[in-house]
Amino acid sequence: MGILVCHFDSLLSSSLLTNLSSFDFPLQQVRLIRSHNLKIRRTLKMSLPNSTHPAQNPVTQQQKIIIPNKYGEKLVGTLHETGSAEIVILCHGFRSTKDNDVMMNLAVALEKEGITVFRFDFSGNGESEGSFEFGNYWKEAEDLRAVIQHFNTVSRVTSAILGHSKGGNVVLLYASKYHDIAVVVNVSGRYNTKAGISERFGKDFFEIIKKDGYFDVKNRSGEVYYRVTEESLMERLNTNMHEACLQIDKKCRVLTVHGSADEIIPVEDSKEFAKILPNHKLHIVDGSNHGYTSHQAELASVVVPFIKEGLHQGA
């Protein structure tokens, strides 16, 4: 049985993508080879079959991409390439990675709709370089900036940014500073950054860090899991989500999704976002915990249509 080998650039710019079904071998035998100078322009909306109205069976490939942040640290991510001109960037939460279930399942749900997705590890997390820090909200927003600028250089259109948990805070902070994203999805982000600290580390946490300048978080076997410095703690405490959200453009469409049974960040936080964001939609997933363990399908059913609607409006 033969194998069809074709350059991915040529595939996207020709009619071959829409005619694969005419070949008498299974799609699994199609091998896509990417050239070194892939540039997918906005004009792909004209050449691809409905980039904002995705094909029923989009051809997808995954590619590892490394992007340096402003500090020279390498950020590692996975591109789910469908050939769409638009791209959605997914941001993980605290002590998590790009391979978290929420990130993976949303990436798959979006790629099934023909939407290209990039999920990556923030600096100090997962495969990316750098040291883990407890706070780092604004540094992670700058990591996201580096990713968006990278895709700008290859003429991709970042149509939406989505973050889960702490990543939800990061995408909102990014939108408050840079004003170049039309759709923001905040999945279980924290409104009150001053809350949840003593609940996580104990009531004597503040006294220890004031005395020693740091606090070591240990696992059950007594090994140091990570260190919280006084500087990183203050960065979190001084991150004001209320003031940041007031700076987000009124034209920017924001979706907040939160589980009613969230055991880490109270569902009430989502309602605070709804009070101050003018172009905002709130969806509460009944019975869901923080990780949407039993509600992944419902999460995707809310997020994907919201992003697709943003693509239509931006077309």
GROMACS .gro file of C-alpha atoms in nm:
model
  315
    1MET     CA    1   0.000   0.000   0.000
    2GLY     CA    2   0.145   0.338  -0.098
    3ILE     CA    3   0.192   0.642   0.124
    4LEU     CA    4   0.105   0.991   0.006
    5VAL     CA    5   0.376   1.236   0.111
    6CYS     CA    6   0.317   1.608   0.064
    7HIS     CA    7   0.456   1.932   0.200
    8PHE     CA    8   0.217   2.081   0.454
    9ASP     CA    9   0.253   2.435   0.309
   10SER     CA   10   0.153   2.318  -0.036
   11LEU     CA   11  -0.127   2.109   0.103
   12LEU     CA   12  -0.282   2.410   0.272
   13SER     CA   13  -0.257   2.637  -0.031
   14SER     CA   14  -0.401   2.384  -0.278
   15SER     CA   15  -0.726   2.206  -0.328
   16LEU     CA   16  -0.571   1.876  -0.219
   17LEU     CA   17  -0.698   1.922   0.135
   18THR     CA   18  -1.056   1.906   0.019
   19ASN     CA   19  -0.998   1.614  -0.218
   20LEU     CA   20  -0.820   1.364   0.007
   21SER     CA   21  -1.132   1.152   0.013
   22SER     CA   22  -1.092   1.082  -0.360
   23PHE     CA   23  -0.778   0.873  -0.300
   24ASP     CA   24  -0.825   0.499  -0.256
   25PHE     CA   25  -0.614   0.466   0.060
   26PRO     CA   26  -0.699   0.548   0.424
   27LEU     CA   27  -0.627   0.892   0.565
   28GLN     CA   28  -0.384   0.733   0.812
   29GLN     CA   29  -0.148   0.677   0.518
   30VAL     CA   30  -0.121   1.050   0.446
   31ARG     CA   31   0.206   1.190   0.582
   32LEU     CA   32   0.238   1.565   0.619
   33ILE     CA   33   0.590   1.710   0.598
   34ARG     CA   34   0.636   2.067   0.718
   35SER     CA   35   0.882   2.292   0.537
   36HIS     CA   36   1.123   2.506   0.740
   37ASN     CA   37   0.958   2.836   0.650
   38LEU     CA   38   0.593   2.773   0.724
   39LYS     CA   39   0.397   3.097   0.703
   40ILE     CA   40   0.022   3.077   0.712
   41ARG     CA   41  -0.116   3.416   0.621
   42ARG     CA   42  -0.450   3.575   0.692
   43THR     CA   43  -0.527   3.512   0.325
   44LEU     CA   44  -0.573   3.147   0.414
   45LYS     CA   45  -0.929   3.247   0.492
   46MET     CA   46  -0.966   3.262   0.116
   47SER     CA   47  -0.770   2.948   0.026
   48LEU     CA   48  -0.873   2.711   0.303
   49PRO     CA   49  -1.219   2.556   0.304
   50ASN     CA   50  -1.400   2.782   0.549
   51SER     CA   51  -1.133   2.870   0.806
   52THR     CA   52  -1.405   3.022   1.023
   53HIS     CA   53  -1.647   2.746   0.924
   54PRO     CA   54  -1.418   2.447   0.979
   55ALA     CA   55  -1.418   2.133   0.769
   56GLN     CA   56  -1.596   1.833   0.913
   57ASN     CA   57  -1.279   1.623   0.915
   58PRO     CA   58  -0.985   1.862   0.956
   59VAL     CA   59  -0.636   1.725   0.893
   60THR     CA   60  -0.447   1.769   1.220
   61GLN     CA   61  -0.085   1.729   1.320
   62GLN     CA   62   0.087   1.801   1.650
   63GLN     CA   63   0.421   1.978   1.660
   64LYS     CA   64   0.651   2.067   1.950
   65ILE     CA   65   0.749   2.434   1.941
   66ILE     CA   66   1.002   2.616   2.160
   67ILE     CA   67   0.962   2.991   2.211
   68PRO     CA   68   1.200   3.212   2.416
   69ASN     CA   69   1.045   3.453   2.663
   70LYS     CA   70   1.182   3.801   2.734
   71TYR     CA   71   1.431   3.654   2.983
   72GLY     CA   72   1.572   3.407   2.731
   73GLU     CA   73   1.403   3.109   2.895
   74LYS     CA   74   1.269   2.848   2.656
   75LEU     CA   75   0.894   2.796   2.669
   76VAL     CA   76   0.787   2.456   2.539
   77GLY     CA   77   0.449   2.401   2.381
   78THR     CA   78   0.249   2.174   2.154
   79LEU     CA   79   0.082   2.308   1.841
   80HIS     CA   80  -0.233   2.129   1.726
   81GLU     CA   81  -0.215   2.234   1.361
   82THR     CA   82  -0.536   2.218   1.158
   83GLY     CA   83  -0.437   2.478   0.898
   84SER     CA   84  -0.672   2.748   1.022
   85ALA     CA   85  -0.543   3.104   1.002
   86GLU     CA   86  -0.667   3.161   1.356
   87ILE     CA   87  -0.506   3.013   1.662
   88VAL     CA   88  -0.627   2.968   2.022
   89ILE     CA   89  -0.368   2.967   2.302
   90LEU     CA   90  -0.433   2.762   2.618
   91CYS     CA   91  -0.274   2.846   2.955
   92HIS     CA   92  -0.250   2.599   3.244
   93GLY     CA   93  -0.292   2.666   3.614
   94PHE     CA   94  -0.085   2.663   3.932
   95ARG     CA   95   0.170   2.377   3.954
   96SER     CA   96   0.020   2.229   3.640
   97THR     CA   97   0.133   2.179   3.281
   98LYS     CA   98   0.016   2.196   2.922
   99ASP     CA   99  -0.071   1.824   2.951
  100ASN     CA  100  -0.333   1.879   3.219
  101ASP     CA  101  -0.668   1.712   3.139
  102VAL     CA  102  -0.845   2.046   3.093
  103MET     CA  103  -0.579   2.166   2.848
  104MET     CA  104  -0.570   1.838   2.655
  105ASN     CA  105  -0.946   1.793   2.627
  106LEU     CA  106  -1.013   2.151   2.520
  107ALA     CA  107  -0.733   2.130   2.262
  108VAL     CA  108  -0.889   1.818   2.113
  109ALA     CA  109  -1.239   1.970   2.116
  110LEU     CA  110  -1.118   2.282   1.935
  111GLU     CA  111  -0.908   2.095   1.680
  112LYS     CA  112  -1.211   1.880   1.594
  113GLU     CA  113  -1.374   2.207   1.486
  114GLY     CA  114  -1.078   2.285   1.262
  115ILE     CA  115  -0.931   2.544   1.498
  116THR     CA  116  -0.553   2.544   1.551
  117VAL     CA  117  -0.453   2.532   1.919
  118PHE     CA  118  -0.128   2.596   2.106
  119ARG     CA  119  -0.089   2.480   2.465
  120PHE     CA  120   0.238   2.556   2.646
  121ASP     CA  121   0.416   2.540   2.981
  122PHE     CA  122   0.480   2.864   3.166
  123SER     CA  123   0.841   2.927   3.269
  124GLY     CA  124   0.937   2.715   3.569
  125ASN     CA  125   0.666   2.460   3.490
  126GLY     CA  126   0.654   2.139   3.290
  127GLU     CA  127   0.913   2.124   3.012
  128SER     CA  128   0.983   2.497   3.007
  129GLU     CA  129   1.298   2.653   3.148
  130GLY     CA  130   1.309   2.880   3.451
  131SER     CA  131   1.252   2.851   3.824
  132PHE     CA  132   0.908   2.794   3.970
  133GLU     CA  133   0.773   3.088   4.169
  134PHE     CA  134   0.461   3.099   4.383
  135GLY     CA  135   0.334   3.428   4.243
  136ASN     CA  136   0.460   3.513   3.896
  137TYR     CA  137   0.121   3.631   3.766
  138TRP     CA  138   0.265   3.915   3.562
  139LYS     CA  139   0.569   3.717   3.449
  140GLU     CA  140   0.336   3.449   3.316
  141ALA     CA  141   0.141   3.720   3.137
  142GLU     CA  142   0.471   3.815   2.972
  143ASP     CA  143   0.530   3.449   2.881
  144LEU     CA  144   0.194   3.460   2.705
  145ARG     CA  145   0.301   3.782   2.534
  146ALA     CA  146   0.611   3.608   2.397
  147VAL     CA  147   0.396   3.325   2.260
  148ILE     CA  148   0.151   3.561   2.090
  149GLN     CA  149   0.432   3.767   1.940
  150HIS     CA  150   0.594   3.450   1.807
  151PHE     CA  151   0.281   3.355   1.617
  152ASN     CA  152   0.241   3.712   1.496
  153THR     CA  153   0.578   3.681   1.324
  154VAL     CA  154   0.448   3.388   1.117
  155SER     CA  155   0.126   3.573   1.034
  156ARG     CA  156  -0.103   3.370   1.257
  157VAL     CA  157  -0.404   3.541   1.410
  158THR     CA  158  -0.443   3.478   1.784
  159SER     CA  159  -0.819   3.475   1.801
  160ALA     CA  160  -0.862   3.375   2.166
  161ILE     CA  161  -0.669   3.307   2.484
  162LEU     CA  162  -0.795   3.067   2.749
  163GLY     CA  163  -0.663   2.997   3.097
  164HIS     CA  164  -0.759   2.750   3.367
  165SER     CA  165  -0.731   2.835   3.738
  166LYS     CA  166  -0.426   3.064   3.776
  167GLY     CA  167  -0.410   3.065   3.397
  168GLY     CA  168  -0.752   3.231   3.404
  169ASN     CA  169  -0.598   3.517   3.599
  170VAL     CA  170  -0.307   3.534   3.356
  171VAL     CA  171  -0.524   3.571   3.044
  172LEU     CA  172  -0.727   3.846   3.211
  173LEU     CA  173  -0.412   4.028   3.319
  174TYR     CA  174  -0.277   3.999   2.966
  175ALA     CA  175  -0.595   4.147   2.820
  176SER     CA  176  -0.583   4.432   3.071
  177LYS     CA  177  -0.232   4.531   2.957
  178TYR     CA  178  -0.207   4.460   2.585
  179HIS     CA  179  -0.556   4.505   2.436
  180ASP     CA  180  -0.488   4.295   2.127
  181ILE     CA  181  -0.711   3.993   2.192
  182ALA     CA  182  -1.082   3.988   2.107
  183VAL     CA  183  -1.186   3.678   2.303
  184VAL     CA  184  -1.076   3.576   2.654
  185VAL     CA  185  -1.191   3.263   2.838
  186ASN     CA  186  -1.140   3.248   3.214
  187VAL     CA  187  -1.194   2.895   3.344
  188SER     CA  188  -1.211   2.891   3.725
  189GLY     CA  189  -0.983   3.190   3.777
  190ARG     CA  190  -0.946   3.353   4.120
  191TYR     CA  191  -1.095   3.699   4.173
  192ASN     CA  192  -0.958   3.756   4.524
  193THR     CA  193  -0.585   3.675   4.516
  194LYS     CA  194  -0.557   3.743   4.889
  195ALA     CA  195  -0.779   3.446   4.964
  196GLY     CA  196  -0.686   3.079   4.982
  197ILE     CA  197  -0.332   3.121   5.117
  198SER     CA  198  -0.377   3.035   5.485
  199GLU     CA  199  -0.624   2.764   5.383
  200ARG     CA  200  -0.352   2.604   5.171
  201PHE     CA  201  -0.049   2.651   5.399
  202GLY     CA  202  -0.186   2.692   5.752
  203LYS     CA  203  -0.250   2.986   5.982
  204ASP     CA  204   0.115   3.015   6.093
  205PHE     CA  205   0.233   3.053   5.735
  206PHE     CA  206   0.253   3.433   5.749
  207GLU     CA  207   0.452   3.431   6.074
  208ILE     CA  208   0.708   3.185   5.937
  209ILE     CA  209   0.762   3.372   5.611
  210LYS     CA  210   0.790   3.704   5.794
  211LYS     CA  211   1.054   3.556   6.022
  212ASP     CA  212   1.257   3.353   5.773
  213GLY     CA  213   1.179   3.525   5.444
  214TYR     CA  214   1.051   3.204   5.288
  215PHE     CA  215   0.836   2.900   5.349
  216ASP     CA  216   0.901   2.550   5.215
  217VAL     CA  217   0.602   2.350   5.101
  218LYS     CA  218   0.672   1.981   5.155
  219ASN     CA  219   0.509   1.664   5.031
  220ARG     CA  220   0.394   1.381   5.257
  221SER     CA  221   0.740   1.228   5.269
  222GLY     CA  222   0.892   1.554   5.389
  223GLU     CA  223   1.064   1.649   5.062
  224VAL     CA  224   1.050   2.012   4.956
  225TYR     CA  225   0.781   2.048   4.686
  226TYR     CA  226   0.846   2.417   4.623
  227ARG     CA  227   0.948   2.731   4.810
  228VAL     CA  228   0.738   3.040   4.869
  229THR     CA  229   0.948   3.353   4.915
  230GLU     CA  230   0.825   3.671   5.076
  231GLU     CA  231   0.871   3.849   4.743
  232SER     CA  232   0.658   3.597   4.553
  233LEU     CA  233   0.392   3.606   4.823
  234MET     CA  234   0.370   3.984   4.803
  235GLU     CA  235   0.346   3.965   4.424
  236ARG     CA  236   0.036   3.752   4.458
  237LEU     CA  237  -0.117   3.966   4.732
  238ASN     CA  238  -0.058   4.282   4.525
  239THR     CA  239  -0.212   4.140   4.209
  240ASN     CA  240  -0.543   4.326   4.195
  241MET     CA  241  -0.784   4.145   3.962
  242HIS     CA  242  -1.057   4.405   4.014
  243GLU     CA  243  -0.841   4.692   3.892
  244ALA     CA  244  -0.700   4.484   3.608
  245CYS     CA  245  -1.043   4.384   3.479
  246LEU     CA  246  -1.148   4.747   3.469
  247GLN     CA  247  -0.869   4.802   3.213
  248ILE     CA  248  -0.992   4.537   2.969
  249ASP     CA  249  -1.139   4.682   2.649
  250LYS     CA  250  -1.517   4.686   2.644
  251LYS     CA  251  -1.514   4.526   2.300
  252CYS     CA  252  -1.322   4.226   2.433
  253ARG     CA  253  -1.561   3.935   2.483
  254VAL     CA  254  -1.497   3.748   2.809
  255LEU     CA  255  -1.637   3.413   2.914
  256THR     CA  256  -1.604   3.291   3.272
  257VAL     CA  257  -1.674   2.925   3.347
  258HIS     CA  258  -1.672   2.793   3.703
  259GLY     CA  259  -1.776   2.474   3.879
  260SER     CA  260  -2.043   2.507   4.146
  261ALA     CA  261  -1.858   2.251   4.361
  262ASP     CA  262  -1.509   2.401   4.314
  263GLU     CA  263  -1.311   2.300   4.621
  264ILE     CA  264  -1.014   2.531   4.555
  265ILE     CA  265  -1.156   2.861   4.428
  266PRO     CA  266  -1.509   2.948   4.544
  267VAL     CA  267  -1.773   2.980   4.274
  268GLU     CA  268  -1.852   3.322   4.420
  269ASP     CA  269  -1.532   3.452   4.262
  270SER     CA  270  -1.681   3.399   3.916
  271LYS     CA  271  -1.978   3.616   4.008
  272GLU     CA  272  -1.744   3.899   4.104
  273PHE     CA  273  -1.593   3.892   3.754
  274ALA     CA  274  -1.946   3.912   3.613
  275LYS     CA  275  -2.012   4.230   3.810
  276ILE     CA  276  -1.727   4.432   3.663
  277LEU     CA  277  -1.668   4.302   3.308
  278PRO     CA  278  -1.913   4.471   3.069
  279ASN     CA  279  -1.887   4.234   2.773
  280HIS     CA  280  -1.907   3.919   2.983
  281LYS     CA  281  -2.082   3.584   2.990
  282LEU     CA  282  -2.091   3.361   3.299
  283HIS     CA  283  -2.156   2.988   3.292
  284ILE     CA  284  -2.159   2.783   3.611
  285VAL     CA  285  -2.114   2.408   3.565
  286ASP     CA  286  -2.344   2.247   3.818
  287GLY     CA  287  -2.165   1.994   4.038
  288SER     CA  288  -1.821   2.039   3.887
  289ASN     CA  289  -1.503   2.051   4.093
  290HIS     CA  290  -1.200   2.268   4.015
  291GLY     CA  291  -1.055   2.024   3.763
  292TYR     CA  292  -1.387   1.943   3.590
  293THR     CA  293  -1.311   1.577   3.657
  294SER     CA  294  -1.657   1.452   3.559
  295HIS     CA  295  -1.757   1.753   3.351
  296GLN     CA  296  -1.499   1.777   3.073
  297ALA     CA  297  -1.759   1.738   2.799
  298GLU     CA  298  -1.981   2.012   2.940
  299LEU     CA  299  -1.683   2.245   2.976
  300ALA     CA  300  -1.596   2.195   2.611
  301SER     CA  301  -1.960   2.237   2.506
  302VAL     CA  302  -1.958   2.585   2.661
  303VAL     CA  303  -1.609   2.701   2.561
  304VAL     CA  304  -1.595   2.587   2.198
  305PRO     CA  305  -1.914   2.763   2.075
  306PHE     CA  306  -1.809   3.084   2.251
  307ILE     CA  307  -1.473   3.081   2.073
  308LYS     CA  308  -1.629   2.988   1.739
  309GLU     CA  309  -1.873   3.278   1.774
  310GLY     CA  310  -1.576   3.507   1.825
  311LEU     CA  311  -1.419   3.375   1.505
  312HIS     CA  312  -1.735   3.452   1.310
  313GLN     CA  313  -1.751   3.806   1.448
  314GLY     CA  314  -1.386   3.864   1.361
  315ALA     CA  315  -1.416   3.729   1.008
   0.00000   0.00000   0.00000
